[in-house]
Amino acid sequence: MQKLEVLGAAKLKGNVNISGSKNASLPILAATILSNKKIFLKNLPKVKDIETMINLLKSMGSQIKSDKKNLIINNYKQNKNFASYNLVKTMRAGILVLGPLLAKFGRAKVSLPGGCAIGTRPVDIHLKALSKLGVKYKISQGYVHAIAPKGLIGSKIHFPKISVGATENLIIAASLAKGTTFLSNCAIEPEIKDLVNFLLKMGCKLKWVSKRSLKIEGVNYLEEASYTIMFDRIEAGTYLIAAAVTEGNLKIKNVNPTLIKTEIDILKKIGAKIKVKRNEIHIIGCKKIKSINLKTAPWPGLATDLQAQMMVLLCKANKKSIIQENIFENRFMHVAELNRMGAKILINGNKAIIDGNTEFAAAELMATDLRASVSLVLAALTTKGKSLINRIYHLDRGYENIEKKLQKIGAKIRRVN
Ligand code: EPZ
């Protein structure tokens, strides 16, 4: 199994080109199921989760080719409405094909994704909301068996809790439902806005009617579409933190800084110097990192997907800091590994209490989930010795060419077998 070897401290310097967003690409790929017309997608990241979603679509009959810049999807022969456990088990976003399959075929059998390292992650909100569109479902042998006897019918749905995935599933499903759907208490992450923009390009009729409410008029005709996926704001945030924690000097390119303003403001508060241009963020890390208390929250709050990386930074702050994790119940898997490297972090419920002034020590480490893994890489980049990070398939799920991008900016990192 492949590992990452990190050979100690490096002040990261140079330019980083940010890839397309994994979490925008996944629902957009799922939404292509709605259409029988050709779809051209640009800026998909080359990461494992995208490969898995493409394989899932192919397993259901999609024809998918790629040229240099585009993925070309042709679903006119797509005829299966079954998403198998084998493909969905490695990637929870597999559940996102449920809404579009129901919209297209009126029935679907989709594997339940199961729990994962960061929490139990049920899909009850997706299922209850779909039932308001006329879907009947039962769960048997690990699969959701769903049927819409009269097709999907527009409805009013208020999400009981903000859920990115449930909002996406319902937006996609309602786009082909009969009549009008009103969704309220929607997640409004930039990736959701990207999905809506993609659906508009295909000819769907969606309109934001207030901050968290969307009106969707079902259509029965879609057009050929070409769409460029937004940048990966979590990858961008990760490299910003990498610069801050290594006293680096990085230009983060191909980004829209307004979409990670919250994280930029936090980094400024802890002492980093940041200049923002239209498509670029220039960050210079600082010697003295100031402590701060943080809480994760749905967008526009601090992204839970950057919590582990922020924690590494706060381990090096001048005083104690607290991070409260408000999205997932168990997203502190990185803490035990960071403590093995010399951090002093205590967990109390959903709070991590972080003593500052940590000099991380190199170690052999175990990655547990995507963002936890990258936090270990960040910590290892500040040490004096050699760290070895195991189970990096977690990293490959969401970071394109991570070791190459880091090598280019001065990190001594390589992939070993
Ligand atoms: C998306 O997951 C992202 N994944 C996650 O990124 C991200 O951490 C998360 O949103 C929050 O921003 C993708 O976009 C593919 P949720 P999702 O539904 O949609 C609970 C990464 O590292 N919930 O907003 O699964 C749930 O357990 C990944 O790239 C229910 O209780 O997140 C959680 O506590 C990890 N029932 C909260 O809601 C449901 O039916 C928010 O989850 C659905 C969710």
Coordinates of C-alpha atoms and ligand atoms in Angstrom, one line a residue:
M1 CA 0.0 0.0 0.0
Q2 CA 1.3 3.5 -0.9
K3 CA 2.5 5.9 1.8
L4 CA 3.6 9.5 1.8
E5 CA 7.1 10.2 3.1
V6 CA 7.6 13.8 4.4
L7 CA 11.2 14.8 5.1
G8 CA 10.8 17.6 7.6
A9 CA 10.4 21.3 7.6
A10 CA 10.0 23.4 4.5
K11 CA 8.9 27.0 4.1
L12 CA 6.5 26.6 1.1
K13 CA 7.1 29.1 -1.6
G14 CA 5.7 29.6 -5.1
N15 CA 2.4 29.3 -7.0
V16 CA -0.3 26.7 -6.5
N17 CA -2.9 26.1 -9.2
I18 CA -6.1 25.0 -7.6
S19 CA -8.1 22.2 -9.3
G20 CA -11.8 21.9 -9.9
S21 CA -14.0 21.2 -6.9
K22 CA -14.6 17.6 -6.0
N23 CA -17.8 18.4 -4.0
A24 CA -19.2 20.4 -6.9
S25 CA -18.3 17.8 -9.5
L26 CA -20.0 14.9 -7.7
P27 CA -23.6 16.3 -7.7
I28 CA -23.1 17.7 -11.2
L29 CA -22.0 14.3 -12.5
A30 CA -25.1 12.8 -10.8
A31 CA -27.3 15.4 -12.3
T32 CA -26.2 14.5 -15.8
I33 CA -28.4 11.4 -15.4
L34 CA -31.4 13.7 -16.0
S35 CA -30.4 14.4 -19.6
N36 CA -30.2 12.3 -22.7
K37 CA -28.3 15.1 -24.5
K38 CA -24.5 15.5 -24.7
I39 CA -22.9 17.2 -21.8
F40 CA -19.4 18.7 -21.7
L41 CA -17.8 19.2 -18.3
K42 CA -14.6 21.1 -17.8
N43 CA -12.3 21.4 -14.8
L44 CA -13.1 18.1 -13.1
P45 CA -10.4 17.3 -10.6
K46 CA -8.4 14.1 -11.2
V47 CA -9.2 12.5 -7.9
K48 CA -10.4 9.0 -6.9
D49 CA -14.0 10.1 -5.8
I50 CA -14.6 11.5 -9.3
E51 CA -13.3 8.3 -10.9
T52 CA -15.7 6.3 -8.7
M53 CA -18.7 8.5 -9.7
I54 CA -17.7 8.1 -13.3
N55 CA -17.6 4.3 -12.9
L56 CA -20.9 4.4 -11.1
L57 CA -22.5 6.3 -14.1
K58 CA -20.9 3.9 -16.5
S59 CA -22.2 0.9 -14.6
M60 CA -25.7 2.4 -15.2
G61 CA -25.1 2.7 -19.0
S62 CA -23.7 6.2 -19.4
Q63 CA -21.2 6.7 -22.2
I64 CA -18.3 8.8 -21.0
K65 CA -15.3 9.9 -22.9
S66 CA -12.6 12.5 -22.1
D67 CA -10.6 14.7 -24.4
K68 CA -7.9 17.0 -23.0
K69 CA -10.1 19.5 -21.4
N70 CA -13.6 18.0 -21.3
L71 CA -15.4 15.0 -20.0
I72 CA -18.1 14.2 -22.6
I73 CA -21.1 12.5 -21.2
N74 CA -23.8 10.9 -23.3
N75 CA -26.6 9.4 -21.4
Y76 CA -29.1 8.6 -24.2
K77 CA -28.4 4.9 -23.7
Q78 CA -28.3 5.1 -19.9
N79 CA -30.9 2.5 -18.9
K80 CA -30.1 1.1 -15.5
N81 CA -31.4 2.5 -12.2
F82 CA -29.3 0.4 -9.9
A83 CA -26.3 1.7 -7.9
S84 CA -24.4 -1.2 -6.4
Y85 CA -22.9 -1.4 -3.0
N86 CA -19.5 -2.1 -4.5
L87 CA -19.3 1.4 -6.0
V88 CA -21.2 3.3 -3.3
K89 CA -19.4 1.9 -0.3
T90 CA -16.2 3.9 -1.0
M91 CA -17.9 7.2 -1.6
R92 CA -21.0 8.5 0.2
A93 CA -21.9 10.8 -2.6
G94 CA -23.2 7.7 -4.4
I95 CA -26.5 8.5 -2.8
L96 CA -26.7 11.5 -5.0
V97 CA -27.8 9.4 -7.9
L98 CA -31.1 8.5 -6.1
G99 CA -32.9 11.7 -6.9
P100 CA -31.9 11.8 -10.6
L101 CA -32.7 8.1 -11.2
L102 CA -36.2 8.6 -9.7
A103 CA -36.7 11.7 -11.8
K104 CA -35.7 9.8 -15.0
F105 CA -37.1 6.3 -14.4
G106 CA -39.6 6.6 -11.6
R107 CA -37.8 3.9 -9.6
A108 CA -34.4 3.2 -8.4
K109 CA -32.4 0.8 -6.2
V110 CA -29.4 2.5 -4.6
S111 CA -27.1 1.1 -2.0
L112 CA -27.0 2.9 1.4
P113 CA -23.6 4.4 1.8
G114 CA -23.2 3.3 5.5
G115 CA -21.3 5.2 8.2
C116 CA -17.8 6.6 7.9
A117 CA -14.9 7.8 10.0
I118 CA -16.4 11.2 10.6
G119 CA -19.9 10.2 11.8
T120 CA -22.9 8.0 11.2
R121 CA -24.0 10.2 8.4
P122 CA -27.6 8.9 7.8
V123 CA -29.6 9.8 4.7
D124 CA -33.0 10.1 6.4
I125 CA -33.4 13.8 5.3
H126 CA -32.9 12.8 1.7
L127 CA -35.5 10.0 1.9
K128 CA -38.1 12.0 3.8
A129 CA -37.8 14.9 1.4
L130 CA -38.1 12.6 -1.6
S131 CA -41.2 11.1 -0.2
K132 CA -42.8 14.5 -0.3
L133 CA -42.3 14.4 -4.0
G134 CA -44.4 11.2 -4.2
V135 CA -41.6 8.6 -3.6
K136 CA -42.4 5.4 -1.7
Y137 CA -39.3 3.6 -0.4
K138 CA -38.3 0.7 1.8
I139 CA -34.9 -0.3 3.0
S140 CA -33.9 -3.8 2.6
Q141 CA -30.5 -5.6 2.6
G142 CA -28.6 -2.4 2.6
Y143 CA -30.4 -0.9 -0.4
V144 CA -33.0 1.9 -0.7
H145 CA -35.7 0.5 -3.0
A146 CA -37.6 3.6 -4.2
I147 CA -40.5 4.1 -6.5
A148 CA -42.6 7.1 -7.6
P149 CA -45.9 5.4 -8.7
K150 CA -47.2 8.7 -10.3
G151 CA -43.8 10.1 -11.2
L152 CA -42.3 12.9 -9.1
I153 CA -44.7 15.6 -8.2
G154 CA -43.7 19.1 -7.1
S155 CA -44.2 20.0 -3.4
K156 CA -43.2 22.3 -0.6
I157 CA -40.3 20.9 1.4
H158 CA -38.6 22.5 4.4
F159 CA -35.4 20.7 5.4
P160 CA -35.4 20.0 9.2
K161 CA -31.6 20.5 9.2
I162 CA -29.2 22.1 6.7
S163 CA -27.8 19.2 4.6
V164 CA -25.6 19.7 1.6
G165 CA -26.3 16.3 0.1
A166 CA -30.1 16.3 0.7
T167 CA -30.4 19.8 -0.8
E168 CA -28.5 18.6 -3.9
N169 CA -30.6 15.4 -4.3
L170 CA -33.8 17.3 -4.0
I171 CA -32.8 20.1 -6.4
I172 CA -31.8 17.5 -9.0
A173 CA -35.0 15.4 -8.5
A174 CA -37.4 18.4 -8.5
S175 CA -35.9 19.7 -11.7
L176 CA -37.8 17.1 -13.7
A177 CA -40.8 16.8 -11.3
K178 CA -44.4 17.7 -12.5
G179 CA -45.2 21.2 -11.2
T180 CA -43.4 23.5 -8.9
T181 CA -41.3 22.6 -5.8
F182 CA -40.3 25.1 -3.1
L183 CA -37.3 24.0 -1.1
S184 CA -36.6 25.9 2.1
N185 CA -33.8 25.8 4.7
C186 CA -31.5 24.7 1.9
A187 CA -27.7 24.4 2.2
I188 CA -26.2 27.3 0.2
E189 CA -22.6 26.1 -0.1
P190 CA -20.9 27.5 -3.3
E191 CA -21.0 23.9 -4.6
I192 CA -24.8 24.0 -4.5
K193 CA -24.9 27.3 -6.4
D194 CA -22.6 25.6 -8.9
L195 CA -25.0 22.7 -9.3
V196 CA -27.9 25.2 -9.8
N197 CA -25.9 27.0 -12.4
F198 CA -25.2 23.8 -14.2
L199 CA -28.9 22.8 -14.2
L200 CA -29.9 26.2 -15.5
K201 CA -27.4 25.6 -18.4
M202 CA -29.2 22.3 -19.2
G203 CA -32.5 24.2 -19.4
C204 CA -33.9 23.5 -15.9
K205 CA -35.9 26.3 -14.2
L206 CA -34.7 27.2 -10.8
K207 CA -34.7 30.5 -8.9
W208 CA -33.4 31.5 -5.5
V209 CA -36.4 33.2 -3.9
S210 CA -34.7 34.0 -0.6
K211 CA -31.3 33.3 1.0
R212 CA -32.1 29.6 1.7
S213 CA -35.2 29.0 -0.5
L214 CA -35.3 27.8 -4.0
K215 CA -38.3 27.6 -6.4
I216 CA -38.0 24.9 -9.0
E217 CA -40.4 24.5 -11.9
G218 CA -40.1 21.0 -13.3
V219 CA -39.3 20.8 -17.0
N220 CA -39.6 17.9 -19.4
Y221 CA -37.0 18.9 -22.0
L222 CA -33.3 19.5 -21.5
E223 CA -30.6 20.9 -23.8
E224 CA -27.1 20.0 -24.6
A225 CA -24.8 21.8 -22.2
S226 CA -21.2 22.7 -21.5
Y227 CA -20.1 23.7 -18.1
T228 CA -16.9 24.6 -16.2
I229 CA -16.8 23.3 -12.6
M230 CA -15.9 25.9 -9.9
F231 CA -12.5 25.7 -8.1
D232 CA -12.0 23.6 -5.0
R233 CA -12.3 26.0 -2.1
I234 CA -11.3 23.3 0.4
E235 CA -8.1 22.5 -1.6
A236 CA -7.4 26.3 -1.8
G237 CA -8.0 26.6 2.0
T238 CA -5.7 23.7 2.7
Y239 CA -2.8 25.4 0.7
L240 CA -3.5 28.7 2.5
I241 CA -3.2 27.0 5.8
A242 CA -0.1 25.2 4.6
A243 CA 1.5 28.6 3.9
A244 CA 0.4 29.9 7.2
V245 CA 1.8 27.0 9.2
T246 CA 5.2 26.8 7.4
E247 CA 5.8 30.6 7.4
G248 CA 5.5 30.2 3.6
N249 CA 4.8 32.6 0.8
L250 CA 2.3 31.3 -1.7
K251 CA 0.2 32.5 -4.5
I252 CA -3.0 30.5 -4.7
K253 CA -4.3 30.7 -8.3
N254 CA -7.5 29.9 -10.2
V255 CA -9.7 30.8 -7.3
N256 CA -12.6 33.1 -6.4
P257 CA -11.4 34.6 -3.1
T258 CA -15.0 35.8 -2.2
L259 CA -16.0 32.1 -1.7
I260 CA -13.4 31.5 1.0
K261 CA -13.6 34.9 2.7
T262 CA -14.4 33.4 6.1
E263 CA -11.2 31.3 6.1
I264 CA -9.2 34.2 4.8
D265 CA -10.4 36.4 7.6
I266 CA -9.5 33.8 10.2
L267 CA -6.0 33.5 8.7
K268 CA -5.6 37.3 8.8
K269 CA -6.7 37.3 12.5
I270 CA -4.1 34.7 13.4
G271 CA -1.4 36.8 11.8
A272 CA -1.0 35.8 8.2
K273 CA -0.6 38.6 5.6
I274 CA -3.0 38.1 2.8
K275 CA -3.6 40.1 -0.4
V276 CA -6.5 39.2 -2.6
K277 CA -6.8 39.7 -6.3
R278 CA -9.7 38.7 -8.6
N279 CA -8.5 35.1 -9.2
E280 CA -5.6 34.9 -6.8
I281 CA -4.8 34.9 -3.1
H282 CA -1.3 35.8 -2.0
I283 CA -0.4 34.7 1.6
I284 CA 2.7 35.2 3.7
G285 CA 2.8 33.1 6.8
C286 CA 4.0 34.6 10.1
K287 CA 6.4 33.5 12.8
K288 CA 4.0 34.2 15.7
I289 CA 0.5 32.6 15.3
K290 CA -2.2 34.1 17.4
S291 CA -4.7 31.8 19.2
I292 CA -8.4 32.0 18.2
N293 CA -11.6 30.2 19.0
L294 CA -13.4 28.7 16.0
K295 CA -16.7 27.0 15.2
T296 CA -17.6 25.1 12.1
A297 CA -20.9 26.0 10.5
P298 CA -22.8 25.6 7.2
W299 CA -21.6 28.1 4.6
P300 CA -20.8 31.0 5.0
G301 CA -19.4 29.8 8.3
L302 CA -16.0 28.0 8.7
A303 CA -16.1 24.8 6.6
T304 CA -15.9 21.6 8.5
D305 CA -13.7 20.3 5.7
L306 CA -11.0 22.8 6.9
Q307 CA -11.4 22.1 10.6
A308 CA -8.6 19.5 10.9
Q309 CA -6.2 21.7 8.9
M310 CA -7.0 24.8 11.1
M311 CA -6.3 22.6 14.1
V312 CA -2.7 22.0 13.0
L313 CA -2.3 25.7 12.7
L314 CA -3.7 26.4 16.2
C315 CA -1.4 23.8 17.7
K316 CA 1.3 26.3 16.9
A317 CA -0.5 29.3 18.2
N318 CA 0.9 31.4 21.1
K319 CA -1.9 30.4 23.5
K320 CA -4.8 28.0 24.0
S321 CA -7.5 27.9 21.3
I322 CA -10.9 26.0 21.0
I323 CA -12.5 24.6 17.9
Q324 CA -16.1 23.6 18.1
E325 CA -17.2 21.1 15.4
N326 CA -20.9 21.7 14.7
I327 CA -21.5 19.6 11.6
F328 CA -20.3 16.1 12.2
E329 CA -20.4 14.3 15.6
N330 CA -17.0 12.5 15.2
R331 CA -14.7 14.6 13.1
F332 CA -11.8 14.6 15.5
M333 CA -10.1 11.4 14.2
H334 CA -6.9 13.5 13.5
V335 CA -6.5 14.5 17.1
A336 CA -5.0 11.2 18.4
E337 CA -2.4 11.2 15.6
L338 CA -1.6 14.9 16.1
N339 CA -1.2 14.2 19.8
R340 CA 1.2 11.4 18.9
M341 CA 3.2 14.1 17.1
G342 CA 3.4 16.1 20.3
A343 CA 0.2 18.2 20.1
K344 CA -1.7 18.8 23.3
I345 CA -5.3 18.6 22.3
L346 CA -8.2 17.6 24.6
I347 CA -11.6 16.6 23.3
N348 CA -14.6 17.6 25.3
G349 CA -17.8 16.7 23.5
N350 CA -17.8 18.6 20.2
K351 CA -15.0 20.9 21.4
A352 CA -11.2 20.4 20.9
I353 CA -9.2 22.4 23.4
I354 CA -5.8 23.0 21.8
D355 CA -2.8 24.0 23.8
G356 CA -0.5 26.2 21.6
N357 CA 3.3 26.3 21.2
T358 CA 3.6 22.8 19.8
E359 CA 6.7 21.7 18.1
F360 CA 5.5 18.7 16.1
A361 CA 7.7 15.7 16.0
A362 CA 8.0 13.5 13.0
A363 CA 6.3 10.0 13.3
E364 CA 4.8 7.2 11.4
L365 CA 1.1 8.1 11.0
M366 CA -2.3 6.7 10.0
A367 CA -4.7 8.6 7.8
T368 CA -8.3 8.1 8.8
D369 CA -10.3 10.3 6.4
L370 CA -9.6 12.8 3.7
R371 CA -9.2 16.0 5.6
A372 CA -7.7 14.3 8.7
S373 CA -5.0 12.9 6.3
V374 CA -4.1 16.2 4.9
S375 CA -3.8 17.7 8.4
L376 CA -1.1 15.1 9.1
V377 CA 0.7 16.1 6.0
L378 CA 0.6 19.8 7.2
A379 CA 1.9 18.9 10.7
A380 CA 4.7 16.7 9.1
L381 CA 5.8 19.7 7.0
T382 CA 6.7 21.6 10.2
T383 CA 8.9 18.8 11.8
K384 CA 12.6 18.2 11.7
G385 CA 12.5 14.5 10.9
K386 CA 11.0 11.9 8.6
S387 CA 7.3 11.2 8.8
L388 CA 5.5 8.3 7.0
I389 CA 1.8 8.6 6.4
N390 CA -0.1 5.3 5.9
R391 CA -3.5 4.8 4.2
I392 CA -3.1 7.7 1.8
Y393 CA -5.9 6.4 -0.4
H394 CA -8.0 8.7 1.8
L395 CA -6.0 11.7 0.4
D396 CA -6.2 10.5 -3.2
R397 CA -10.0 10.6 -2.9
G398 CA -9.9 14.4 -2.8
Y399 CA -6.6 16.0 -3.5
E400 CA -5.3 16.1 -7.0
N401 CA -1.5 15.4 -7.3
I402 CA -0.9 16.5 -3.8
E403 CA 2.7 15.4 -3.5
K404 CA 3.5 17.0 -6.9
K405 CA 1.9 20.3 -6.0
L406 CA 3.7 20.3 -2.7
Q407 CA 7.1 19.3 -4.3
K408 CA 6.7 22.3 -6.7
I409 CA 6.5 24.7 -3.8
G410 CA 9.5 23.2 -1.9
A411 CA 8.1 20.4 0.3
K412 CA 10.3 17.3 0.6
I413 CA 7.6 14.8 0.1
R414 CA 7.3 11.7 -2.0
R415 CA 5.0 8.7 -2.5
V416 CA 6.6 5.4 -1.5
N417 CA 5.4 1.8 -1.7
Ligands
EPZ1 C1 -21.1 17.2 2.2 O1 -21.4 16.0 2.8 C2 -19.6 17.1 1.7 N1 -19.5 16.0 0.8 C3 -18.7 16.9 2.9 O2 -17.4 16.9 2.4 C4 -18.9 18.1 3.8 O3 -18.1 17.8 5.0 C5 -20.4 18.2 4.2 O4 -21.2 18.3 3.0 C6 -20.6 19.4 5.1 O5 -20.2 20.6 4.4 C7 -19.8 16.2 -0.5 O6 -20.2 17.3 -0.9 C8 -19.7 15.1 -1.4 P1 -24.5 17.0 5.0 P2 -22.9 15.6 3.1 O7 -25.6 16.3 4.5 O8 -23.8 16.1 2.0 C9 -26.4 15.1 9.0 C10 -15.2 16.1 2.3 O9 -14.2 16.0 3.1 N2 -27.4 14.5 8.1 O10 -24.5 18.5 4.9 O11 -22.9 14.1 3.4 C11 -25.0 14.6 8.8 O12 -24.8 13.4 9.5 C12 -16.6 15.7 2.6 O13 -15.0 16.5 1.1 C13 -28.4 13.7 8.6 O14 -28.6 13.6 9.8 O15 -23.1 16.4 4.5 C14 -24.2 15.8 9.3 O16 -24.1 15.7 10.6 C15 -16.7 15.0 3.9 N3 -29.3 13.1 7.8 C16 -25.0 17.0 8.8 O17 -26.3 16.5 8.6 C17 -29.2 13.2 6.4 O18 -30.1 12.7 5.7 C18 -24.5 17.7 7.6 O19 -24.3 16.7 6.5 C19 -28.2 14.0 5.9 C20 -27.3 14.6 6.7

